[in-house]
Coordinates of C-alpha atoms in Angstrom, one line a residue:
X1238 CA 9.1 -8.5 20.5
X1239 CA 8.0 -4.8 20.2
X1240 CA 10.0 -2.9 17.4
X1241 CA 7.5 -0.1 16.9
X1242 CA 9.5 2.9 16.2
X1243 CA 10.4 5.8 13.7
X1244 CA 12.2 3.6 10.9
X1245 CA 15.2 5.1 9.7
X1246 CA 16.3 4.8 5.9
X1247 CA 16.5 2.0 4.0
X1248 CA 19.9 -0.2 3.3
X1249 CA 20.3 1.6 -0.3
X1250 CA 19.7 4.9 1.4
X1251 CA 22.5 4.1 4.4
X1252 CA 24.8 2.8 1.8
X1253 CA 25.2 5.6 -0.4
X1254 CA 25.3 8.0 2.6
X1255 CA 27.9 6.1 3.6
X1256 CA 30.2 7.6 1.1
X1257 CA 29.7 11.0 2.1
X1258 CA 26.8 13.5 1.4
X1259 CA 23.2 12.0 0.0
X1260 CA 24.3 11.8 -4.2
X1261 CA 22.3 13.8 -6.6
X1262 CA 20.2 12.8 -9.2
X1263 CA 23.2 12.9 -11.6
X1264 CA 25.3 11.0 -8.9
X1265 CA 22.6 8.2 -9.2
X1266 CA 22.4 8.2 -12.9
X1267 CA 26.7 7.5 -12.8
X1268 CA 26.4 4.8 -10.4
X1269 CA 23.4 3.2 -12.7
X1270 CA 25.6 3.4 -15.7
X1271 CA 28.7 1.8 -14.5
X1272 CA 26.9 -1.3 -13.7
X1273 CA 26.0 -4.2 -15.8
X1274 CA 22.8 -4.9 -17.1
X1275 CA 22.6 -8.2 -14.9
X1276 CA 24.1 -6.0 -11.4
X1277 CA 21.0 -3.7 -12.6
X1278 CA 18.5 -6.2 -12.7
X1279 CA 19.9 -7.9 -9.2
X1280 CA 19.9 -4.4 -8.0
X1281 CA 15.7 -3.5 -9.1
X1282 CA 15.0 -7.1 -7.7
X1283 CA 16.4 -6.8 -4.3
X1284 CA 13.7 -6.0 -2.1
X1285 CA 16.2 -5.7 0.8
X1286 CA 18.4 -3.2 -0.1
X1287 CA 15.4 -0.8 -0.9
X1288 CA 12.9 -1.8 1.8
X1289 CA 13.0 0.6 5.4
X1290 CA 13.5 -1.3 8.5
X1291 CA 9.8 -1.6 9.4
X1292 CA 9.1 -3.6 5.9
X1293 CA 11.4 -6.5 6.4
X1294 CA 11.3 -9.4 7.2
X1295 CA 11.8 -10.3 10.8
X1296 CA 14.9 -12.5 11.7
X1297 CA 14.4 -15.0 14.6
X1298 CA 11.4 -17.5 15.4
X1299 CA 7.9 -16.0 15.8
X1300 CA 4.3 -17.4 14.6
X1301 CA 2.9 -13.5 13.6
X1302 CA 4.5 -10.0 13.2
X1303 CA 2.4 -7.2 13.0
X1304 CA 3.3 -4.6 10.7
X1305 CA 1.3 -1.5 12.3
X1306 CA 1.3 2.3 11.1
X1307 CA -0.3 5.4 9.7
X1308 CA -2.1 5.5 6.0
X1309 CA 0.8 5.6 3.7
X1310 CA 3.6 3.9 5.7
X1311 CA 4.7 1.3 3.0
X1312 CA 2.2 -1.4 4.7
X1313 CA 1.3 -2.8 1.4
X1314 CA 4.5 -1.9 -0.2
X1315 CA 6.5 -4.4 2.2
X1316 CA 3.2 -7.3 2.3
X1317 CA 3.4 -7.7 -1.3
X1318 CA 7.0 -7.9 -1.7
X1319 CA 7.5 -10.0 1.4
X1320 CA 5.0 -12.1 -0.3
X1321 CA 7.4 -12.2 -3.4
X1322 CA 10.3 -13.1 -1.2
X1323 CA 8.4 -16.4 0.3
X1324 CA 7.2 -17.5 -2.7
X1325 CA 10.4 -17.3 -4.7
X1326 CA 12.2 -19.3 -2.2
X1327 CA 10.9 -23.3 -1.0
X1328 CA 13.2 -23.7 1.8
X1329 CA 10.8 -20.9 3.3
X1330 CA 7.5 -22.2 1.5
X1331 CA 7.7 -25.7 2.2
X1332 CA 5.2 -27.6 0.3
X1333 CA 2.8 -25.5 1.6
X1334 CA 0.4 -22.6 -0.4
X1335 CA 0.4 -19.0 -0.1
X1336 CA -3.0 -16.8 1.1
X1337 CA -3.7 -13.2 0.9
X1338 CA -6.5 -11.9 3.3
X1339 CA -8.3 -8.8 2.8
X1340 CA -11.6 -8.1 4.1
X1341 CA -13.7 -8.6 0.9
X1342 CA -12.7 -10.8 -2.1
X1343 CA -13.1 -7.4 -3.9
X1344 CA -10.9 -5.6 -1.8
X1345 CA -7.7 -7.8 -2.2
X1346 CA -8.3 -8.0 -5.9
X1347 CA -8.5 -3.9 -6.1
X1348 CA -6.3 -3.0 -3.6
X1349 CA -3.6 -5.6 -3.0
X1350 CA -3.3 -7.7 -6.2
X1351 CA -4.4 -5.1 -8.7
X1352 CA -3.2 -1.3 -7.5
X1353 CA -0.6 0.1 -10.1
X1354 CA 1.7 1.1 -7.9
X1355 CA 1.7 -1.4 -4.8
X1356 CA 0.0 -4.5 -5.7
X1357 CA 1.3 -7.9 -6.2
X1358 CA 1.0 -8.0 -9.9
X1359 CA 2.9 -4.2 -10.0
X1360 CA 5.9 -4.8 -7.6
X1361 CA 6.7 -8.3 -9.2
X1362 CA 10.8 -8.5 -9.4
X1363 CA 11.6 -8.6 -13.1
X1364 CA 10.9 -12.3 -14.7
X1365 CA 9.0 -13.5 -11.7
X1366 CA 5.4 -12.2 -12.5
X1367 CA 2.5 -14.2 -11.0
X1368 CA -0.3 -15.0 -13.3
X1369 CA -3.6 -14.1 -11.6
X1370 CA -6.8 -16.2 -12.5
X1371 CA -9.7 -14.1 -11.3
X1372 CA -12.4 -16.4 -11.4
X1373 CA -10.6 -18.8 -9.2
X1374 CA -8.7 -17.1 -7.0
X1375 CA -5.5 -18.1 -7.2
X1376 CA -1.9 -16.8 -8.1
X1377 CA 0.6 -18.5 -9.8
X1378 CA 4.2 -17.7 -9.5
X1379 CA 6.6 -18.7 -12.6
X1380 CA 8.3 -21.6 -10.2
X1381 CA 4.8 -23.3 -9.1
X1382 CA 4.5 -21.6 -6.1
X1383 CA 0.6 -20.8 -5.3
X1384 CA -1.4 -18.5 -3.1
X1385 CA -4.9 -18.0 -2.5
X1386 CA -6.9 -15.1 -2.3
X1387 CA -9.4 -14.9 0.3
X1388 CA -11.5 -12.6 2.5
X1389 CA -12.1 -12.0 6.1
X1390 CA -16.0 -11.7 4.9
X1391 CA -16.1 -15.7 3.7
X1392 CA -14.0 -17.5 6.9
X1393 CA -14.9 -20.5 5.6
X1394 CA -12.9 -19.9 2.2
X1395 CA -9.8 -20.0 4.5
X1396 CA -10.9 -23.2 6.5
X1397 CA -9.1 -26.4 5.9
X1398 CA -6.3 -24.7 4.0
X1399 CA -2.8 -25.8 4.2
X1400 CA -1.1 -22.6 4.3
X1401 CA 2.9 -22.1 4.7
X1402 CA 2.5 -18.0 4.8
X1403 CA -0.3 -15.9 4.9
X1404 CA -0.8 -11.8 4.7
X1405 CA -3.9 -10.2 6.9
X1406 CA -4.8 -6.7 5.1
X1407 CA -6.5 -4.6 7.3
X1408 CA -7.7 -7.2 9.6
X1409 CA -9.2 -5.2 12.1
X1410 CA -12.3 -4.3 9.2
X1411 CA -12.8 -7.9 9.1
X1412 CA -16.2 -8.8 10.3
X1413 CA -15.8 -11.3 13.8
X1414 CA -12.0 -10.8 13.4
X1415 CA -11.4 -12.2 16.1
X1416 CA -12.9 -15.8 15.8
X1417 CA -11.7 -16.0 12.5
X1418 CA -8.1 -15.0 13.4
X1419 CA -8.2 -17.7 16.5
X1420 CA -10.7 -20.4 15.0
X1421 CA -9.9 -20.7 11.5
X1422 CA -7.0 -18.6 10.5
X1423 CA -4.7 -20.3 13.3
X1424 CA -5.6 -23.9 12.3
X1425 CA -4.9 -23.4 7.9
X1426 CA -1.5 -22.2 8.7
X1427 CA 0.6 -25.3 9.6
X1428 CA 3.2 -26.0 6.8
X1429 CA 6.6 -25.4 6.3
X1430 CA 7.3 -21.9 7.4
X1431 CA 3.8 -21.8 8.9
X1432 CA 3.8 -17.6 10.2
X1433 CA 1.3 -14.9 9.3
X1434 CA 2.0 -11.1 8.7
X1435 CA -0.8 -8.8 9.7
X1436 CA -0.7 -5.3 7.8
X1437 CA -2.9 -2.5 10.0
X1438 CA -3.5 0.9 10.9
X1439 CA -4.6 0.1 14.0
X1440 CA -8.1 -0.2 16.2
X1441 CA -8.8 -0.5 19.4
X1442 CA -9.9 -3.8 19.8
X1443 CA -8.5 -5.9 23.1
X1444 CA -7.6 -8.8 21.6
X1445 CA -5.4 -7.1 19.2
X1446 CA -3.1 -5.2 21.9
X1447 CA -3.1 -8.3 23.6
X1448 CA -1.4 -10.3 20.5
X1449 CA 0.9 -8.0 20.5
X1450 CA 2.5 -8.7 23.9
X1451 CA 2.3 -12.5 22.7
X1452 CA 6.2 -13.8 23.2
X1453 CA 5.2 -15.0 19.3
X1454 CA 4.9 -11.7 18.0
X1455 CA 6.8 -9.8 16.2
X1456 CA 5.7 -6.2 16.2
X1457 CA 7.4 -3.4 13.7
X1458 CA 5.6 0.0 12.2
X1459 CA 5.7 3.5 11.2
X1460 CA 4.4 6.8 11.1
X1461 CA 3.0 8.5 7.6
X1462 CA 5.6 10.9 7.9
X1463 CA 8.4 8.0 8.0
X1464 CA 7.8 7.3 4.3
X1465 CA 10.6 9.0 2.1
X1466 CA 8.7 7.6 -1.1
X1467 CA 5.0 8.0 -0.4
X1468 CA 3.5 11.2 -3.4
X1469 CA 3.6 15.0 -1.9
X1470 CA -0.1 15.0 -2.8
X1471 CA -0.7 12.1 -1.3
X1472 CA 0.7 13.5 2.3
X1473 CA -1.2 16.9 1.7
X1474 CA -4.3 15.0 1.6
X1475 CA -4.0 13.2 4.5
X1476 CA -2.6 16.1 6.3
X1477 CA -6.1 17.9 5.1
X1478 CA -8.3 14.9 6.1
X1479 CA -7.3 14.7 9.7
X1480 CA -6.5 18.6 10.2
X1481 CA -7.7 19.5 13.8
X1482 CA -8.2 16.0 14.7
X1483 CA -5.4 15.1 16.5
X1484 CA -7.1 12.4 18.2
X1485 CA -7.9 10.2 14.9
X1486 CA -4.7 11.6 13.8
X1487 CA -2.9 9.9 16.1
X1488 CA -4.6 6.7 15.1
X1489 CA -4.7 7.2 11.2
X1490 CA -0.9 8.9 10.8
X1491 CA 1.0 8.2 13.3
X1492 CA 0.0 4.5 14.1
X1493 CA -1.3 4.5 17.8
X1494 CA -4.2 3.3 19.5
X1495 CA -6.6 5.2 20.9
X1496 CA -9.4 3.1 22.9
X1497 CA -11.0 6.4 24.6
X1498 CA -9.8 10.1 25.0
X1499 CA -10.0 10.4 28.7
X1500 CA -13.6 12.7 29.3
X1501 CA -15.4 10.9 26.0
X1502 CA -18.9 9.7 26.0
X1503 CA -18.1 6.1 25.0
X1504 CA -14.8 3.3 24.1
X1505 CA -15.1 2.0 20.5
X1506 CA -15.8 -1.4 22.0
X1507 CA -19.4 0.4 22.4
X1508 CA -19.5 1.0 18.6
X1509 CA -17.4 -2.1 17.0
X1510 CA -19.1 -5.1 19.3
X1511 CA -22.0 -4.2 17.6
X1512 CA -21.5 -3.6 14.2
X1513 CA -23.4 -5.3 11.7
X1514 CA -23.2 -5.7 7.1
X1515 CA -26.9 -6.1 7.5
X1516 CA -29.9 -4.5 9.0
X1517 CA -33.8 -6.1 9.5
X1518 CA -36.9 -4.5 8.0
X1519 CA -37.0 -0.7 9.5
X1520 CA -40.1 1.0 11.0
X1521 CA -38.5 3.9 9.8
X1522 CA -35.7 5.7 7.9
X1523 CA -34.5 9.3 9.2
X1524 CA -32.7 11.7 7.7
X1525 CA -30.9 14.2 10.2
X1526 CA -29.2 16.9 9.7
X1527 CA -27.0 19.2 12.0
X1528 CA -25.9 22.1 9.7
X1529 CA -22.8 24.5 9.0
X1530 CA -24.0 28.4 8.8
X1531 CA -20.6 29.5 7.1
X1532 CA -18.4 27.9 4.5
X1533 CA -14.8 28.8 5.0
X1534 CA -11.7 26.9 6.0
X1535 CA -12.8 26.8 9.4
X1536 CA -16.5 26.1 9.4
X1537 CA -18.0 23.2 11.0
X1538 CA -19.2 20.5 8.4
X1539 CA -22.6 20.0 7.8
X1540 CA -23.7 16.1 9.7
X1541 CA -25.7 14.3 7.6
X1542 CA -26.9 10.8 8.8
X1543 CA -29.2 8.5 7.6
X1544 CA -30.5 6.3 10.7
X1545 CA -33.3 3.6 10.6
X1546 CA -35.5 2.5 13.7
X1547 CA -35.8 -1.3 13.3
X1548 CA -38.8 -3.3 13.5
X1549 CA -36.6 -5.0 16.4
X1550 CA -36.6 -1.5 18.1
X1551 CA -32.9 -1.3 17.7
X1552 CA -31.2 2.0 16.0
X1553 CA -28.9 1.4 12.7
X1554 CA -26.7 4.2 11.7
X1555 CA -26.9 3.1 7.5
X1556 CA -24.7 6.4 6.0
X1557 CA -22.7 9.1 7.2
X1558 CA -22.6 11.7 4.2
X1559 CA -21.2 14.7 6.4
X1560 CA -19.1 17.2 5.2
X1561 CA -18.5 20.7 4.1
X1562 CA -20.9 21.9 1.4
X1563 CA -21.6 25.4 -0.3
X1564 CA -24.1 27.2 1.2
X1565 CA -25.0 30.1 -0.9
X1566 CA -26.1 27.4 -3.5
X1567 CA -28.1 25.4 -1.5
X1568 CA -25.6 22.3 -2.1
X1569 CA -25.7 21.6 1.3
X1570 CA -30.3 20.9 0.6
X1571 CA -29.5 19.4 -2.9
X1572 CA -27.7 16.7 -0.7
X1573 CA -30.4 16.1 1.7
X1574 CA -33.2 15.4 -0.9
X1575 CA -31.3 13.3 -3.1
X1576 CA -30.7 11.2 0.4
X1577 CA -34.0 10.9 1.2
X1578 CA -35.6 9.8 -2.4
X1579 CA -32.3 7.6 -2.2
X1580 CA -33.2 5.9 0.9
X1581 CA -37.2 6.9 0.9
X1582 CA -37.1 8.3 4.4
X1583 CA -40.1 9.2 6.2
X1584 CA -38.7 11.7 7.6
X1585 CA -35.6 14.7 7.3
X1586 CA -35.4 16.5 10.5
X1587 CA -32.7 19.3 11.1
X1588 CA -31.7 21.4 14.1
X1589 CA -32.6 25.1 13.5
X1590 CA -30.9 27.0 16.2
X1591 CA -28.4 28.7 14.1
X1592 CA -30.5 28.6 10.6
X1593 CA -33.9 29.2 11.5
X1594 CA -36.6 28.9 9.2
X1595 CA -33.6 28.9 6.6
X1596 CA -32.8 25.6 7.0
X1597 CA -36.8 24.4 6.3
X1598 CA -37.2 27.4 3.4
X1599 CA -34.1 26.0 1.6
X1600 CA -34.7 22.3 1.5
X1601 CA -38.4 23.8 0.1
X1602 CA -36.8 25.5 -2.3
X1603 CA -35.2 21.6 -3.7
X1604 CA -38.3 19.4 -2.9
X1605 CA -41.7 21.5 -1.2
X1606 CA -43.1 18.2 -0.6
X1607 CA -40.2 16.9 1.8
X1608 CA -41.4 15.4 4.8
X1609 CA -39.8 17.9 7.2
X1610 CA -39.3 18.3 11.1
X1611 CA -37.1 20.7 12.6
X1612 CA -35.6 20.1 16.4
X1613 CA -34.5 23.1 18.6
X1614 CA -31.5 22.5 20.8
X1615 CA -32.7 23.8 24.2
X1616 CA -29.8 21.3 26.3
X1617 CA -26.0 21.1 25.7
X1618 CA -24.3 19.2 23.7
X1619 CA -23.6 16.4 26.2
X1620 CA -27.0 16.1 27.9
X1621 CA -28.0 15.3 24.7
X1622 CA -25.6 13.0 23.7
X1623 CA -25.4 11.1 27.2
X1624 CA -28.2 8.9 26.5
X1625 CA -27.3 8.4 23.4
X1626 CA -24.4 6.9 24.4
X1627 CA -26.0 4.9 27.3
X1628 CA -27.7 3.1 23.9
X1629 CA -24.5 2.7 22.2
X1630 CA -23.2 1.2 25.7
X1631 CA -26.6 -1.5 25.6
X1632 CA -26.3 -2.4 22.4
X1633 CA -28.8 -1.0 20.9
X1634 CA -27.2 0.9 18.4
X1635 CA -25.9 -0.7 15.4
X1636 CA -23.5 0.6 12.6
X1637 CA -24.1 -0.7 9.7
X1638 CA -20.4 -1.4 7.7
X1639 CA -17.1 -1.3 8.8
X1640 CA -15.4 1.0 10.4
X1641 CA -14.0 2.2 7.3
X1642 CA -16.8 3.1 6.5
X1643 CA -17.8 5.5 9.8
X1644 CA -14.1 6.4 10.4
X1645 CA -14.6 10.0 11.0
X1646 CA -17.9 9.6 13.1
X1647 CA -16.6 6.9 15.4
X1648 CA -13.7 8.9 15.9
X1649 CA -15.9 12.0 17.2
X1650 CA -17.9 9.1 19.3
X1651 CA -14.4 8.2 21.6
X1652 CA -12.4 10.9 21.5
X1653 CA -15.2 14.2 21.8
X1654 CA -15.0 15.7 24.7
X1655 CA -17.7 17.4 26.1
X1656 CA -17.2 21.3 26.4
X1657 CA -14.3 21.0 24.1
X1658 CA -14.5 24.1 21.6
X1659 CA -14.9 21.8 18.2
X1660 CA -18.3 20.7 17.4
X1661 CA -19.0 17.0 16.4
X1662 CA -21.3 17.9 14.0
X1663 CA -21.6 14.3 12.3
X1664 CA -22.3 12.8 16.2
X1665 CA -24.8 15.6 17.0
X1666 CA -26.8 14.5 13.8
X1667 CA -26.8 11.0 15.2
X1668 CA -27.9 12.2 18.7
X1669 CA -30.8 13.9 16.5
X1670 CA -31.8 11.0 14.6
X1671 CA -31.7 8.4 17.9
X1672 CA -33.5 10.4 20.0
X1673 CA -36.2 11.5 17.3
X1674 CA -36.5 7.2 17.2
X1675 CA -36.0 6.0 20.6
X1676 CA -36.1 8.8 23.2
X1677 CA -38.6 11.9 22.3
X1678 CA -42.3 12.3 23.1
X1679 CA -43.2 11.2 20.2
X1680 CA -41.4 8.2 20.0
X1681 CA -42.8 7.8 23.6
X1682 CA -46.2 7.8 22.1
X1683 CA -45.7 5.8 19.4
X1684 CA -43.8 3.1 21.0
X1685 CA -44.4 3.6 24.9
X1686 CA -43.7 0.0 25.5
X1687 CA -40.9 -0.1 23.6
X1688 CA -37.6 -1.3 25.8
X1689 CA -35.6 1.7 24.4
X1690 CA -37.5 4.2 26.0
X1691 CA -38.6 2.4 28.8
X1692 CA -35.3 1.8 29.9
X1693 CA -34.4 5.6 30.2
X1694 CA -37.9 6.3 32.4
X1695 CA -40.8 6.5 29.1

């Protein structure tokens, strides 16, 4: 069952409009006062009457439901206090344990057990407050009830468990999400009320879309926008983040998935299937640059990607530290060099179409003994990036973190579109850095056995 849709209020909201017009703060105050303290206490504990309609918890049989939406939708908000609902009550637990599942150990301790405002330990109804031991992992309701914290990085923490109820944060970031879902995940929850509740903004990944249509699965969610409570500040930023991006937009606000803008150079597939948290011992580390000229609310940013050429022959994308720097400083260089004594690249290369000898005389100005090599662009955009793509498509290109981690460059990789008017200044810097490697004359002379170039004519 499907219930993705715009969420309306939430039962407190729809029971005070009941009684006319939205109260005022002072309205609120009133209605506080004239209860007792114990109607007070029932009233801050009741998840329900405060929760929107995408946070509860579904009615009905079904094995997983699928909370899915935009960054700041109440995802966490309505995991930890569904958690707090199925540990406080044993018909539902059974005499089975608890897990929360984030992708690192680190992660569910920061984000879900730990944040001020939405974690498990903060939401806690009043005189039901968990005790957390760190060292072991575990949490401890005041009645006995237990839950494990485990990560998507360590599937064989989560192996063997005897699990009642367990929360997914973020699944798709889980390296091999999918075998660990189906192979291990699957088998540890078997007691009592035996369901799992995945929490995601969503990727593109097949096998998610198709768990979705599974007749077990219960599917709510909501947009950014849909979130009466989330900070004004907060919204601003996001609204800033994804401004003229309505392609990740859609994906990172609103919810949706987006496999590959019709017209773009490769799926995510192409990128995700061969993402790696490791790398072998490089040949190489590149530093390439595509920069901004101007610095104003509508310049370009400035793509910045560090890129290593494998002793396997294979490309690894290590950091993406694009963005919008000040020019007239030299901020924009400042960044380059501290990358490459970072990292110890052989090499910084930069396209000089726009900048000239600018680009080289700046970077100078930082470090004169930086190894530097500058490209012209004498081709489009897309014949560059084309095979580029074709190694993205082989496999031969490997990200090296999640896609957290690359979110706004793999975004540009599936949803560019050649010709379009905004440049993908973070791809183009890839497209520098994997041809430099795999696909110029020099690499053709370095390498001219290699299988990379070979396989595009070397």
């Amino acid at each position: 069952m499907n219930a993705f849709a715009d969420p309306k209020r939430s039962k407190m909201q729809a029971v005070l409009a009941s009684h006319g017009s939205l109260p005022t703060r002072a309205d609120g105050e009133r209605f506080l006062q004239s209860l007792t303290a114990s109607q007070r206490l029932q009233l801050a504990n009741d998840w329900d009457m405060w929760a929107m309609p995408h946070q509860r918890l579904p009615p009905g049989k079904w094995r997983q439901w699928i909370l899915r939406g935009g960054r700041g939708s109440g995802k966490s908000a309505a995991a930890h206090n569904t958690l707090h609902k199925i540990a406080r009550d044993p018909k539902l637990r059974g005499r089975g344990t608890l897990a929360i599942i984030g992708r690192t150990h680190s992660d569910v301790r920061t984000n879900n057990i730990l944040d001020p405002e939405s974690g498990i330990m903060a939401t806690a109804p009043i005189g039901f407050k968990p005790t957390f031991q760190d060292q072991k992992g575990i949490l401890t309701w005041p009645n006995g009830a237990i839950c494990y914290v485990l990560s998507g990085d360590a599937p064989g923490s989560i192996r063997g468990k005897n699990l009642s109820f367990a929360i997914c944060d973020e699944m798709p970031e889980w390296p091999d999400s999918e075998r660990t879902w189906f192979e291990v995940l699957q088998p540890a929850v078997r007691k009592g009320f035996a369901r799992v509740m995945v929490c995601m903004t969503p990727k593109p990944l097949a096998w998610l879309r198709e768990l979705e249509k599974d007749e077990d699965t219960v599917v709510t969610g909501a947009t950014t926008f849909d979130n009466p409570f989330l900070a004004g500040d907060a919204l601003k930023a996001f609204l800033r983040a994804y401004a003229n991006k309505p392609e990740a937009s859609r994906q990172e606000l609103y919810g949706e998935y987006i496999d590959k803008v019709q017209g773009a150079l490769i799926e995510f597939r192409h990128i995700n299937d061969n993402r790696t948290l490791a790398f072998p011992k490089l040949r190489r580390i590149i530093v390439a640059v595509d920069p901004a000229t101007t610095n104003n609310s509508d310049s370009d940013e400035t793509g910045i990607i560090v890129y290593g050429e494998g002793e396997d022959g294979q490309g690894y994308v290590l950091a993406d530290e694009s963005g919008k720097f000040e020019i007239r400083t030299g901020e924009w260089a400042r960044k380059i060099c501290d990358l490459r004594s970072k990292w110890k690249a052989n090499v910084v290369i930069a396209e000089v179409n726009n900048g000239g000898d600018l680009v080289e005389a700046t970077l100078r100005a930082v470090d004169p003994s930086i190894p530097y090599e500058s490209v012209r662009a004498s081709k489009g955009k897309e014949t560059r990036a084309e095979p580029v793509a074709t190694l993205y498509e082989l496999g031969k290109i490997h990200h090296v973190g999640t896609h957290d981690k690359f979110r706004l460059l793999e975004t540009e990789w599936y949803s560019w579109i050649p010709g379009s008017r905004k440049s993908p200044n973070r791809l183009d810097a890839v497209v520098w850095a994997a041809t430099h490697a795999h696909l110029s004359d020099k690499a053709a002379t370095k390498k001219s056995s290699d299988g990379l170039f070979a396989a595009f004519g070397g």
